[in-house]
Short mmCIF file of C-alpha atoms in Angstrom, two decimals:
data_model
loop_
_atom_site.label_atom_id
_atom_site.label_comp_id
_atom_site.label_asym_id
_atom_site.label_seq_id
_atom_site.Cartn_x
_atom_site.Cartn_y
_atom_site.Cartn_z
CA UNK C 260 107.61 -218.85 -23.37
CA UNK C 261 104.57 -217.27 -25.02
CA UNK C 262 104.78 -215.41 -28.28
CA UNK C 263 104.45 -212.08 -26.46
CA UNK C 264 106.89 -212.90 -23.64
CA UNK C 265 108.90 -209.85 -22.61
CA UNK C 266 112.61 -210.02 -21.79
CA UNK C 267 113.23 -207.58 -18.94
CA UNK C 268 116.55 -205.99 -18.03
CA UNK C 269 115.51 -205.98 -14.33
CA UNK C 270 112.48 -206.86 -12.18
CA UNK C 271 109.66 -204.71 -13.52
CA UNK C 272 106.27 -203.98 -11.90
CA UNK C 273 103.31 -204.92 -14.08
CA UNK C 274 101.98 -201.37 -13.87
CA UNK C 275 104.91 -200.20 -16.03
CA UNK C 276 103.22 -201.88 -19.02
CA UNK C 277 100.14 -199.70 -18.75
CA UNK C 278 97.63 -198.11 -21.10
CA UNK C 279 99.30 -194.69 -20.96
CA UNK C 280 102.51 -195.78 -22.60
CA UNK C 281 100.66 -197.81 -25.24
CA UNK C 282 98.15 -195.06 -26.07
CA UNK C 283 100.95 -192.46 -26.21
CA UNK C 284 102.90 -194.60 -28.68
CA UNK C 285 99.80 -195.20 -30.79
CA UNK C 286 98.92 -191.50 -30.79
CA UNK C 287 102.38 -190.56 -32.03
CA UNK C 288 102.17 -193.35 -34.60
CA UNK C 289 99.19 -191.70 -36.28
CA UNK C 290 101.92 -189.56 -37.81
CA UNK C 291 103.26 -192.67 -39.54
CA UNK C 292 99.72 -193.47 -40.79
CA UNK C 293 99.84 -190.01 -42.31
CA UNK C 294 103.23 -190.75 -43.86
CA UNK C 295 102.23 -194.17 -45.19
CA UNK C 296 99.07 -192.83 -46.77
CA UNK C 297 100.63 -189.80 -48.42
CA UNK C 298 103.51 -191.83 -49.88
CA UNK C 299 101.22 -194.49 -51.34
CA UNK C 300 98.15 -192.71 -52.70
CA UNK C 301 100.02 -190.21 -54.87
CA UNK C 302 101.33 -192.65 -57.49
CA UNK C 303 97.91 -193.94 -58.50
CA UNK C 304 96.19 -190.58 -58.02
CA UNK C 305 98.39 -188.76 -60.55
CA UNK C 306 97.63 -191.59 -62.99
CA UNK C 307 93.87 -191.03 -62.76
CA UNK C 308 92.36 -189.76 -66.00
CA UNK C 309 90.55 -187.01 -64.08
CA UNK C 310 93.84 -185.74 -62.62
CA UNK C 311 95.66 -185.86 -65.93
CA UNK C 312 92.87 -184.03 -67.74
CA UNK C 313 92.68 -181.40 -64.97
CA UNK C 314 96.34 -180.48 -65.39
CA UNK C 315 96.73 -181.14 -69.10
CA UNK C 316 98.94 -184.19 -68.72
CA UNK C 317 96.77 -186.23 -71.08
CA UNK C 318 97.70 -183.95 -74.00
CA UNK C 319 101.44 -184.03 -73.30
CA UNK C 320 104.05 -186.33 -74.74
CA UNK C 321 105.02 -189.38 -72.72
CA UNK C 322 108.37 -187.98 -71.59
CA UNK C 323 106.92 -184.62 -70.49
CA UNK C 324 104.04 -186.32 -68.69
CA UNK C 325 106.42 -188.67 -66.86
CA UNK C 326 108.59 -185.72 -65.87
CA UNK C 327 105.68 -183.76 -64.38
CA UNK C 328 104.41 -186.80 -62.51
CA UNK C 329 107.90 -187.45 -61.18
CA UNK C 330 108.10 -183.83 -60.02
CA UNK C 331 104.89 -184.18 -58.00
CA UNK C 332 106.31 -187.27 -56.28
CA UNK C 333 109.96 -186.28 -55.88
CA UNK C 334 109.33 -182.77 -54.52
CA UNK C 335 107.69 -184.49 -51.57
CA UNK C 336 110.83 -186.58 -51.03
CA UNK C 337 113.02 -183.50 -51.32
CA UNK C 338 110.92 -181.70 -48.73
CA UNK C 339 111.16 -184.70 -46.41
CA UNK C 340 114.96 -184.69 -46.71
CA UNK C 341 115.19 -181.06 -45.60
CA UNK C 342 112.48 -181.45 -42.97
CA UNK C 343 114.49 -184.19 -41.29
CA UNK C 344 117.43 -181.77 -41.05
CA UNK C 345 115.47 -178.86 -39.58
CA UNK C 346 113.73 -181.08 -37.04
CA UNK C 347 116.99 -181.34 -35.09
CA UNK C 348 116.73 -177.74 -33.90
CA UNK C 349 113.09 -177.91 -32.86
CA UNK C 350 113.62 -181.23 -31.06
CA UNK C 351 116.48 -179.69 -29.07
CA UNK C 352 114.92 -176.35 -28.17
CA UNK C 353 111.23 -177.18 -27.90
CA UNK C 354 111.12 -180.88 -27.08
CA UNK C 355 109.73 -183.98 -28.72
CA UNK C 356 106.03 -183.21 -28.22
CA UNK C 357 106.10 -179.66 -29.63
CA UNK C 358 108.32 -180.80 -32.51
CA UNK C 359 105.76 -183.44 -33.45
CA UNK C 360 102.97 -180.86 -33.28
CA UNK C 361 104.96 -178.34 -35.36
CA UNK C 362 105.78 -180.69 -38.23
CA UNK C 363 102.28 -182.16 -38.38
CA UNK C 364 101.01 -178.57 -38.65
CA UNK C 365 103.45 -177.99 -41.53
CA UNK C 366 102.10 -181.10 -43.22
CA UNK C 367 98.51 -179.86 -42.88
CA UNK C 368 99.46 -176.48 -44.34
CA UNK C 369 101.11 -178.20 -47.30
CA UNK C 370 98.06 -180.38 -47.96
CA UNK C 371 95.77 -177.34 -47.85
CA UNK C 372 97.97 -175.55 -50.39
CA UNK C 373 97.54 -178.44 -52.83
CA UNK C 374 93.78 -177.80 -52.80
CA UNK C 375 94.49 -174.56 -54.69
CA UNK C 376 96.00 -176.54 -57.57
CA UNK C 377 92.97 -176.50 -59.87
CA UNK C 378 92.32 -175.43 -63.41
CA UNK C 379 95.63 -176.71 -64.71
CA UNK C 380 97.86 -174.81 -62.27
CA UNK C 381 100.53 -177.17 -60.93
CA UNK C 382 102.40 -174.48 -58.97
CA UNK C 383 100.35 -174.91 -55.76
CA UNK C 384 100.66 -178.69 -56.16
CA UNK C 385 104.45 -178.47 -56.28
CA UNK C 386 104.60 -176.05 -53.32
CA UNK C 387 102.12 -178.05 -51.27
CA UNK C 388 103.89 -181.34 -51.89
CA UNK C 389 107.25 -179.86 -50.87
CA UNK C 390 105.83 -178.33 -47.66
CA UNK C 391 103.90 -181.47 -46.73
CA UNK C 392 107.06 -183.47 -47.39
CA UNK C 393 108.93 -181.08 -45.10
CA UNK C 394 106.45 -181.93 -42.36
CA UNK C 395 106.78 -185.65 -43.00
CA UNK C 396 110.57 -185.47 -42.81
CA UNK C 397 110.38 -183.97 -39.34
CA UNK C 398 107.91 -186.63 -38.22
CA UNK C 399 110.11 -189.49 -39.41
CA UNK C 400 112.85 -188.09 -37.21
CA UNK C 401 110.89 -187.34 -34.04
CA UNK C 402 108.32 -190.14 -33.70
CA UNK C 403 110.79 -193.03 -33.15
CA UNK C 404 112.73 -190.89 -30.65
CA UNK C 405 109.60 -189.97 -28.72
CA UNK C 406 108.43 -193.57 -28.48
CA UNK C 407 111.84 -194.99 -27.55
CA UNK C 408 112.24 -192.42 -24.76
CA UNK C 409 108.92 -193.21 -23.08
CA UNK C 410 109.03 -197.01 -23.55
CA UNK C 411 110.19 -199.55 -20.94
CA UNK C 412 113.11 -201.60 -22.38
CA UNK C 413 111.19 -204.90 -22.57
CA UNK C 414 108.54 -203.50 -24.95
CA UNK C 415 110.55 -200.72 -26.58
CA UNK C 416 110.93 -202.59 -29.85
CA UNK C 417 107.24 -203.40 -29.94
CA UNK C 418 106.23 -199.79 -29.27
CA UNK C 419 108.68 -198.29 -31.76
CA UNK C 420 107.31 -200.90 -34.14
CA UNK C 421 103.87 -199.26 -33.96
CA UNK C 422 105.49 -196.53 -36.05
CA UNK C 423 106.07 -199.05 -38.84
CA UNK C 424 102.62 -200.59 -38.39
CA UNK C 425 101.03 -197.17 -38.78
CA UNK C 426 103.04 -196.62 -41.96
CA UNK C 427 101.74 -199.87 -43.47
CA UNK C 428 98.13 -199.24 -42.44
CA UNK C 429 98.28 -195.80 -44.02
CA UNK C 430 99.81 -197.29 -47.16
CA UNK C 431 97.09 -199.91 -47.37
CA UNK C 432 94.38 -197.24 -47.15
CA UNK C 433 96.25 -195.17 -49.72
CA UNK C 434 95.94 -197.89 -52.33
CA UNK C 435 92.36 -198.91 -51.67
CA UNK C 436 91.02 -195.36 -51.60
CA UNK C 437 92.16 -194.85 -55.18
CA UNK C 438 90.67 -198.18 -56.18
CA UNK C 439 87.45 -197.00 -54.53
CA UNK C 440 87.56 -193.68 -56.35
CA UNK C 441 87.71 -195.37 -59.74
CA UNK C 442 84.89 -197.75 -58.80
CA UNK C 443 82.43 -195.44 -57.02
CA UNK C 444 83.18 -191.77 -57.75
CA UNK C 445 82.31 -190.33 -61.14
CA UNK C 446 84.94 -188.81 -63.36
CA UNK C 447 85.72 -185.27 -62.26
CA UNK C 448 87.65 -183.13 -59.82
CA UNK C 449 86.34 -184.90 -56.71
CA UNK C 450 87.78 -188.18 -57.94
CA UNK C 451 91.35 -186.99 -57.41
CA UNK C 452 90.69 -184.30 -54.78
CA UNK C 453 89.15 -186.64 -52.18
CA UNK C 454 92.33 -188.76 -51.84
CA UNK C 455 94.29 -185.54 -51.23
CA UNK C 456 91.80 -184.44 -48.56
CA UNK C 457 91.95 -187.77 -46.71
CA UNK C 458 95.54 -186.92 -45.74
CA UNK C 459 94.08 -184.52 -43.17
CA UNK C 460 92.38 -187.28 -41.15
CA UNK C 461 95.44 -188.95 -39.58
CA UNK C 462 97.21 -185.59 -39.42
CA UNK C 463 94.33 -184.10 -37.45
CA UNK C 464 94.28 -187.04 -35.06
CA UNK C 465 97.97 -186.74 -34.17
CA UNK C 466 97.68 -182.94 -33.94
CA UNK C 467 94.85 -183.14 -31.41
CA UNK C 468 96.46 -186.03 -29.54
CA UNK C 469 99.81 -184.28 -29.21
CA UNK C 470 98.10 -181.25 -27.68
CA UNK C 471 95.59 -182.93 -25.38
CA UNK C 472 97.14 -186.23 -24.31
CA UNK C 473 100.87 -186.63 -24.91
CA UNK C 474 103.37 -185.55 -22.26
CA UNK C 475 106.96 -184.55 -22.87
CA UNK C 476 109.54 -187.32 -22.55
CA UNK C 477 111.32 -187.44 -19.16
CA UNK C 478 114.72 -187.72 -20.83
CA UNK C 479 114.36 -184.47 -22.76
CA UNK C 480 113.18 -182.65 -19.61
CA UNK C 481 116.28 -183.96 -17.81
CA UNK C 482 118.55 -182.50 -20.50
CA UNK C 483 116.89 -179.08 -20.12
CA UNK C 484 117.40 -179.00 -16.37
CA UNK C 485 113.73 -179.67 -15.55
CA UNK C 486 114.40 -182.70 -13.40
CA UNK C 487 111.34 -182.48 -11.15
CA UNK C 488 109.02 -182.23 -14.14
CA UNK C 489 110.89 -185.13 -15.69
CA UNK C 490 110.32 -187.27 -12.58
CA UNK C 491 106.62 -186.36 -12.60
CA UNK C 492 106.26 -187.37 -16.26
CA UNK C 493 108.26 -190.56 -15.67
CA UNK C 494 105.91 -191.55 -12.84
CA UNK C 495 102.92 -190.74 -15.08
CA UNK C 496 104.19 -192.96 -17.89
CA UNK C 497 105.11 -195.80 -15.49
CA UNK C 498 102.06 -195.42 -13.20
CA UNK C 499 104.36 -195.61 -10.17
CA UNK C 500 105.18 -193.36 -7.24
CA UNK C 501 108.53 -191.50 -6.97
CA UNK C 502 109.60 -193.68 -4.02
CA UNK C 503 109.10 -196.94 -5.93
CA UNK C 504 112.34 -198.91 -6.35
CA UNK C 505 111.88 -199.15 -10.13
CA UNK C 506 111.53 -195.37 -10.44
CA UNK C 507 114.53 -194.78 -8.15
CA UNK C 508 116.69 -197.05 -10.31
CA UNK C 509 115.54 -195.38 -13.54
CA UNK C 510 116.22 -191.93 -12.06
CA UNK C 511 119.67 -193.09 -10.96
CA UNK C 512 120.51 -194.36 -14.46
CA UNK C 513 119.35 -191.14 -16.11
CA UNK C 514 121.22 -188.97 -13.61
CA UNK C 515 124.45 -190.86 -14.26
CA UNK C 516 124.17 -190.45 -18.01
CA UNK C 517 122.82 -186.89 -18.13
CA UNK C 518 125.63 -185.59 -15.91
CA UNK C 519 128.09 -186.59 -18.63
CA UNK C 520 126.12 -185.08 -21.52
CA UNK C 521 127.40 -182.14 -23.57
CA UNK C 522 125.21 -179.07 -23.31
CA UNK C 523 124.05 -176.64 -25.98
CA UNK C 524 122.83 -176.92 -29.55
CA UNK C 525 126.17 -177.29 -31.34
CA UNK C 526 128.06 -179.51 -28.90
CA UNK C 527 126.07 -182.69 -29.67
CA UNK C 528 126.75 -182.15 -33.39
CA UNK C 529 130.43 -181.55 -32.66
CA UNK C 530 130.51 -184.66 -30.49
CA UNK C 531 128.84 -186.75 -33.18
CA UNK C 532 131.29 -185.59 -35.84
CA UNK C 533 134.45 -185.86 -33.73
CA UNK C 534 133.77 -188.91 -31.58
CA UNK C 535 134.74 -192.10 -33.39
CA UNK C 536 132.24 -194.20 -31.44
CA UNK C 537 129.33 -191.96 -32.46
CA UNK C 538 130.57 -191.65 -36.04
CA UNK C 539 130.63 -195.42 -36.21
CA UNK C 540 127.00 -195.64 -35.14
CA UNK C 541 126.04 -192.94 -37.65
CA UNK C 542 127.75 -195.04 -40.32
CA UNK C 543 125.92 -198.18 -39.20
CA UNK C 544 122.56 -196.39 -39.27
CA UNK C 545 123.21 -194.95 -42.72
CA UNK C 546 124.25 -198.34 -44.08
CA UNK C 547 121.17 -200.05 -42.65
CA UNK C 548 118.93 -197.66 -44.58
CA UNK C 549 121.02 -197.97 -47.73
CA UNK C 550 120.79 -201.77 -47.56
CA UNK C 551 117.08 -201.53 -46.79
CA UNK C 552 116.33 -199.42 -49.86
CA UNK C 553 118.56 -201.46 -52.18
CA UNK C 554 116.94 -204.72 -51.12
CA UNK C 555 114.31 -204.01 -53.78
CA UNK C 556 111.26 -202.92 -51.80
CA UNK C 557 110.76 -199.56 -53.47
CA UNK C 558 111.26 -201.00 -56.93
CA UNK C 559 108.33 -203.32 -56.25
CA UNK C 560 106.34 -200.63 -54.42
CA UNK C 561 106.57 -198.21 -57.32
CA UNK C 562 106.48 -200.62 -60.24
CA UNK C 563 104.39 -203.59 -59.12
CA UNK C 564 101.81 -203.08 -61.94
CA UNK C 565 104.60 -203.15 -64.52
CA UNK C 566 106.17 -206.20 -62.89
CA UNK C 567 102.87 -208.09 -62.89
CA UNK C 568 102.33 -207.25 -66.56
CA UNK C 569 105.69 -208.79 -67.49
CA UNK C 570 104.42 -212.04 -66.00
CA UNK C 571 101.39 -212.20 -68.28
CA UNK C 572 98.76 -210.41 -66.14
CA UNK C 573 97.13 -208.03 -68.61
CA UNK C 574 93.75 -207.16 -67.08
CA UNK C 575 93.92 -203.73 -65.40
CA UNK C 576 91.43 -204.58 -62.65
CA UNK C 577 93.30 -207.80 -61.88
CA UNK C 578 96.56 -205.88 -61.66
CA UNK C 579 94.96 -203.36 -59.28
CA UNK C 580 93.71 -206.17 -57.06
CA UNK C 581 97.10 -207.92 -57.08
CA UNK C 582 98.80 -204.67 -56.15
CA UNK C 583 96.25 -204.22 -53.38
CA UNK C 584 96.95 -207.75 -52.16
CA UNK C 585 100.61 -206.74 -52.03
CA UNK C 586 99.61 -203.99 -49.59
CA UNK C 587 97.47 -206.37 -47.53
CA UNK C 588 100.35 -208.83 -47.22
CA UNK C 589 102.64 -206.03 -46.07
CA UNK C 590 100.17 -204.93 -43.41
CA UNK C 591 99.58 -208.45 -42.04
CA UNK C 592 103.29 -209.21 -41.92
CA UNK C 593 103.94 -205.92 -40.13
CA UNK C 594 101.50 -206.95 -37.39
CA UNK C 595 103.34 -210.28 -37.04
CA UNK C 596 106.68 -208.46 -36.89
CA UNK C 597 105.39 -206.01 -34.31
CA UNK C 598 103.53 -208.35 -31.96
CA UNK C 599 105.80 -211.40 -32.09
CA UNK C 600 109.12 -211.12 -33.85
CA UNK C 601 110.83 -207.83 -32.98
CA UNK C 602 111.02 -208.41 -29.22
CA UNK C 603 111.02 -212.23 -29.26
CA UNK C 604 113.72 -212.92 -31.85
CA UNK C 605 115.55 -209.60 -31.64
CA UNK C 606 116.82 -207.14 -34.21
CA UNK C 607 120.01 -208.91 -35.27
CA UNK C 608 118.34 -212.28 -35.87
CA UNK C 609 115.71 -210.66 -38.07
CA UNK C 610 118.36 -208.84 -40.09
CA UNK C 611 120.35 -212.03 -40.68
CA UNK C 612 117.40 -214.27 -41.51
CA UNK C 613 115.71 -211.64 -43.66
CA UNK C 614 118.87 -210.91 -45.61
CA UNK C 615 119.64 -214.57 -46.27
CA UNK C 616 116.15 -215.68 -47.30
CA UNK C 617 115.49 -212.41 -49.11
CA UNK C 618 118.64 -212.88 -51.21
CA UNK C 619 117.53 -216.41 -52.13
CA UNK C 620 114.10 -215.17 -53.21
CA UNK C 621 115.51 -212.38 -55.37
CA UNK C 622 117.95 -214.73 -57.11
CA UNK C 623 115.13 -217.21 -57.82
CA UNK C 624 112.93 -214.40 -59.19
CA UNK C 625 115.73 -213.27 -61.51
CA UNK C 626 116.32 -216.83 -62.68
CA UNK C 627 112.61 -217.38 -63.38
CA UNK C 628 112.42 -214.18 -65.43
CA UNK C 629 115.54 -214.84 -67.49
CA UNK C 630 114.43 -218.38 -68.35
CA UNK C 631 110.87 -217.43 -69.34
CA UNK C 632 111.02 -214.51 -71.81
CA UNK C 633 107.62 -215.37 -73.31
CA UNK C 634 105.84 -214.43 -70.11
CA UNK C 635 107.29 -210.96 -70.38
CA UNK C 636 105.70 -210.50 -73.78
CA UNK C 637 102.13 -210.73 -72.51
CA UNK C 638 101.49 -214.17 -74.04
CA UNK C 639 99.69 -215.41 -70.95
CA UNK C 640 100.36 -216.32 -67.36
CA UNK C 641 102.64 -219.36 -67.57
CA UNK C 642 103.60 -221.73 -64.80
CA UNK C 643 106.84 -219.86 -64.31
CA UNK C 644 104.91 -216.60 -64.23
CA UNK C 645 102.77 -217.95 -61.40
CA UNK C 646 105.91 -219.13 -59.62
CA UNK C 647 107.48 -215.68 -60.00
CA UNK C 648 104.40 -213.96 -58.55
CA UNK C 649 104.45 -216.41 -55.64
CA UNK C 650 108.14 -215.66 -55.01
CA UNK C 651 107.46 -211.91 -55.01
CA UNK C 652 104.79 -212.33 -52.35
CA UNK C 653 107.05 -214.68 -50.38
CA UNK C 654 109.89 -212.16 -50.58
CA UNK C 655 107.50 -209.46 -49.38
CA UNK C 656 106.63 -211.54 -46.30
CA UNK C 657 110.33 -212.04 -45.54
CA UNK C 658 111.28 -208.41 -46.09
CA UNK C 659 108.44 -206.90 -44.06
CA UNK C 660 109.20 -209.13 -41.07
CA UNK C 661 112.89 -208.24 -41.11
CA UNK C 662 114.31 -205.23 -42.93
CA UNK C 663 111.28 -202.98 -43.32
CA UNK C 664 110.90 -201.55 -39.81
CA UNK C 665 113.84 -202.99 -37.89
CA UNK C 666 116.37 -200.34 -39.02
CA UNK C 667 114.12 -197.66 -37.48
CA UNK C 668 114.02 -199.56 -34.19
CA UNK C 669 117.78 -200.06 -34.02
CA UNK C 670 118.55 -196.48 -34.97
CA UNK C 671 116.17 -195.16 -32.31
CA UNK C 672 117.93 -197.31 -29.71
CA UNK C 673 121.65 -197.21 -30.38
CA UNK C 674 122.49 -193.55 -29.65
CA UNK C 675 122.89 -192.09 -26.17
CA UNK C 676 120.92 -189.05 -25.02
CA UNK C 677 123.65 -186.66 -26.18
CA UNK C 678 123.54 -187.77 -29.80
CA UNK C 679 120.08 -189.32 -30.21
CA UNK C 680 118.70 -186.32 -32.09
CA UNK C 681 121.69 -186.27 -34.42
CA UNK C 682 121.40 -190.01 -34.98
CA UNK C 683 117.73 -189.87 -35.85
CA UNK C 684 118.28 -186.92 -38.19
CA UNK C 685 120.93 -189.00 -39.93
CA UNK C 686 118.52 -191.92 -40.24
CA UNK C 687 115.74 -189.79 -41.69
CA UNK C 688 118.10 -188.14 -44.16
CA UNK C 689 119.49 -191.51 -45.25
CA UNK C 690 116.01 -192.97 -45.67
CA UNK C 691 114.72 -190.15 -47.85
CA UNK C 692 117.96 -189.84 -49.81
CA UNK C 693 118.07 -193.51 -50.81
CA UNK C 694 114.31 -193.65 -51.37
CA UNK C 695 114.74 -190.81 -53.86
CA UNK C 696 117.72 -192.50 -55.53
CA UNK C 697 116.12 -195.93 -55.94
CA UNK C 698 112.91 -194.40 -57.29
CA UNK C 699 114.89 -192.52 -59.92
CA UNK C 700 117.18 -195.35 -61.05
CA UNK C 701 114.74 -198.28 -61.06
CA UNK C 702 113.31 -197.52 -64.55
CA UNK C 703 116.85 -197.49 -65.92
CA UNK C 704 117.63 -200.76 -64.14
CA UNK C 705 114.54 -202.42 -65.62
CA UNK C 706 115.44 -201.18 -69.11
CA UNK C 707 119.19 -201.74 -68.98
CA UNK C 708 119.83 -204.84 -66.87
CA UNK C 709 118.79 -207.63 -69.22
CA UNK C 710 115.48 -208.78 -70.66
CA UNK C 711 112.69 -207.46 -68.39
CA UNK C 712 115.32 -206.31 -65.93
CA UNK C 713 116.22 -209.77 -64.63
CA UNK C 714 119.66 -208.42 -63.69
CA UNK C 715 117.98 -206.01 -61.29
CA UNK C 716 116.78 -208.92 -59.16
CA UNK C 717 120.23 -210.48 -59.11
CA UNK C 718 121.57 -207.10 -57.98
CA UNK C 719 119.01 -206.88 -55.18
CA UNK C 720 119.87 -210.45 -54.17
CA UNK C 721 123.58 -209.61 -54.03
CA UNK C 722 122.89 -206.56 -51.85
CA UNK C 723 120.80 -208.68 -49.46
CA UNK C 724 123.58 -211.27 -49.25
CA UNK C 725 126.07 -208.51 -48.45
CA UNK C 726 123.69 -207.26 -45.76
CA UNK C 727 123.99 -210.61 -43.97
CA UNK C 728 127.78 -210.29 -43.82
CA UNK C 729 127.55 -206.65 -42.77
CA UNK C 730 125.19 -207.35 -39.87
CA UNK C 731 127.01 -210.49 -38.71
CA UNK C 732 130.30 -208.69 -38.18
CA UNK C 733 129.23 -205.14 -37.34
CA UNK C 734 125.72 -204.80 -35.87
CA UNK C 735 125.13 -205.89 -32.23
CA UNK C 736 121.80 -207.00 -30.79
CA UNK C 737 119.98 -204.13 -29.01
CA UNK C 738 116.97 -206.07 -27.72
CA UNK C 739 116.20 -205.37 -24.02
CA UNK C 740 119.31 -203.20 -23.60
CA UNK C 741 118.52 -200.02 -21.58
CA UNK C 742 119.13 -196.85 -23.57
CA UNK C 743 121.59 -195.75 -20.90
CA UNK C 744 123.76 -198.81 -21.61
CA UNK C 745 124.13 -198.42 -25.39
CA UNK C 746 127.62 -196.93 -25.10
CA UNK C 747 128.75 -199.99 -23.17
CA UNK C 748 127.06 -202.33 -25.67
CA UNK C 749 129.10 -200.96 -28.57
CA UNK C 750 132.34 -201.30 -26.60
CA UNK C 751 132.05 -205.08 -26.23
CA UNK C 752 133.74 -207.38 -28.74
CA UNK C 753 133.01 -209.57 -30.59
CA UNK C 754 129.82 -207.93 -31.77
CA UNK C 755 127.82 -211.17 -31.94
CA UNK C 756 128.16 -211.75 -28.17
CA UNK C 757 127.94 -208.12 -27.01
CA UNK C 758 124.32 -208.21 -25.86
CA UNK C 759 124.54 -211.43 -23.79
CA UNK C 760 127.69 -210.17 -22.05
CA UNK C 761 126.08 -206.83 -21.24
CA UNK C 762 122.94 -208.45 -19.87
CA UNK C 763 125.13 -210.57 -17.55
CA UNK C 764 126.86 -207.41 -16.32
CA UNK C 765 123.50 -205.73 -15.66
CA UNK C 766 122.19 -208.78 -13.80
CA UNK C 767 125.27 -208.76 -11.57
CA UNK C 768 124.85 -205.02 -10.93
CA UNK C 769 121.18 -205.44 -10.04
CA UNK C 770 121.99 -208.31 -7.69
CA UNK C 771 124.57 -206.17 -5.90
CA UNK C 772 122.09 -203.29 -5.67
CA UNK C 773 119.48 -205.62 -4.17
CA UNK C 774 122.02 -206.93 -1.64
CA UNK C 775 122.88 -203.41 -0.49
CA UNK C 776 119.18 -202.59 -0.26
CA UNK C 777 118.59 -205.59 2.01
CA UNK C 778 121.50 -204.56 4.25
CA UNK C 779 119.98 -201.09 4.61
CA UNK C 780 116.68 -202.64 5.66
CA UNK C 781 118.37 -204.92 8.23
CA UNK C 782 120.55 -202.20 9.78
CA UNK C 783 117.90 -200.68 12.14
CA UNK C 784 117.06 -204.12 13.56
CA UNK C 785 120.72 -204.75 14.37
CA UNK C 786 120.93 -201.43 16.24
CA UNK C 787 117.87 -202.30 18.34
CA UNK C 788 119.37 -205.71 19.30
CA UNK C 789 122.30 -203.95 20.88
#
């Protein structure tokens, strides 16, 4: 098997894997480029001398300055939390495509408001960051749903993974643009304003693409009673005719599921909160994002310069380059995860391997720090300091190829049509909630959990080890499972063998369907023989 071999749930025409479905996924994923950029550039931008002088931060005390900088960052996260909630209504009433367009427009409005924050007035900055965060929250909810609903099962993980790839590419640009500003743009307003303006580039691309190219998902059209339009869009995405066997089977599967769906705006919420099976999946999704955030990624994302300084790296330019290399490693590993690992090894395997090896790395990092206090005092980059830096980069490779994007893929897959919106809202809320929490508590963990925060790494290692146990017993494999069969997948016990058993059931069903189809073809000949 090649590294890009696809595992199909049934015989699939090659035309199903066509340019339309790939370009549609990539167009929607420009929203994640927007998200990745805006979450990465802000930390270094507010630290620019030009920004701090513009808003008077350079004349403030350290605690007041830190508070104002934290407000600029955290208001964005707060907006994203609420945006993920409100996106449920627009996704239900107006569809996936219009929801994406609406929240990208909100993001653009928020960015434009921040341009008015000049001459020391932070009010427009606060308002703009909250509104742009509101737009981002809606996008984090709708993009994975949109992609999962248009994707064939065999490449669904890969296509949903473009969302994560876009996030990392945007994040990479977000770091390097600030490095470029300090190197090539003279001190002044433009030095900090240009990084803010660049946010409009990916936002504009997804805005135009959603209007001119993207088509509504067939599944949403089915739920709104627009079956014929849904069939037309399904044929467009698959590049097949309505009479093709593959299309007929997909229509049959959607008809069977949609007929059992609750109708209305409130009923799916009521179903999600009263149905134990759906509540269980909401719990699993929430826990995956909690475990993801408490694995340590955001502590390193936000405080990598501080971490590198504790290891004896004192030159500011060297620290900037090492932090940039951190972003490059993340981007490269995301490409590996997307093109090879997510659909070849599966979601569950990545969770288990990433948790186990990630825990080992974090424990080693903590041990290296606690046994080498001199490195933390800026006395030079010792051998153990070099080893610690190597382990941080190794941990980054492990994390990015396992826990970084995989929770988004699983959460986009494991809910049925009735509760998919609710499930994705829950995922977005959990992500932004725990991102906010870990960003707030990390400074206290560094200060209060031993010399140079070595206890923090042991804590992250313990969480990763717990994640292995959690996934082993509770999270089934979703690779190659049709969305219409997720309810059945979560019924099968034990969890570790649920996916193989379901795939056997589907193979038997498809064989029976093919046998009946052959009988129908032979029937006219038998009549003529008589």
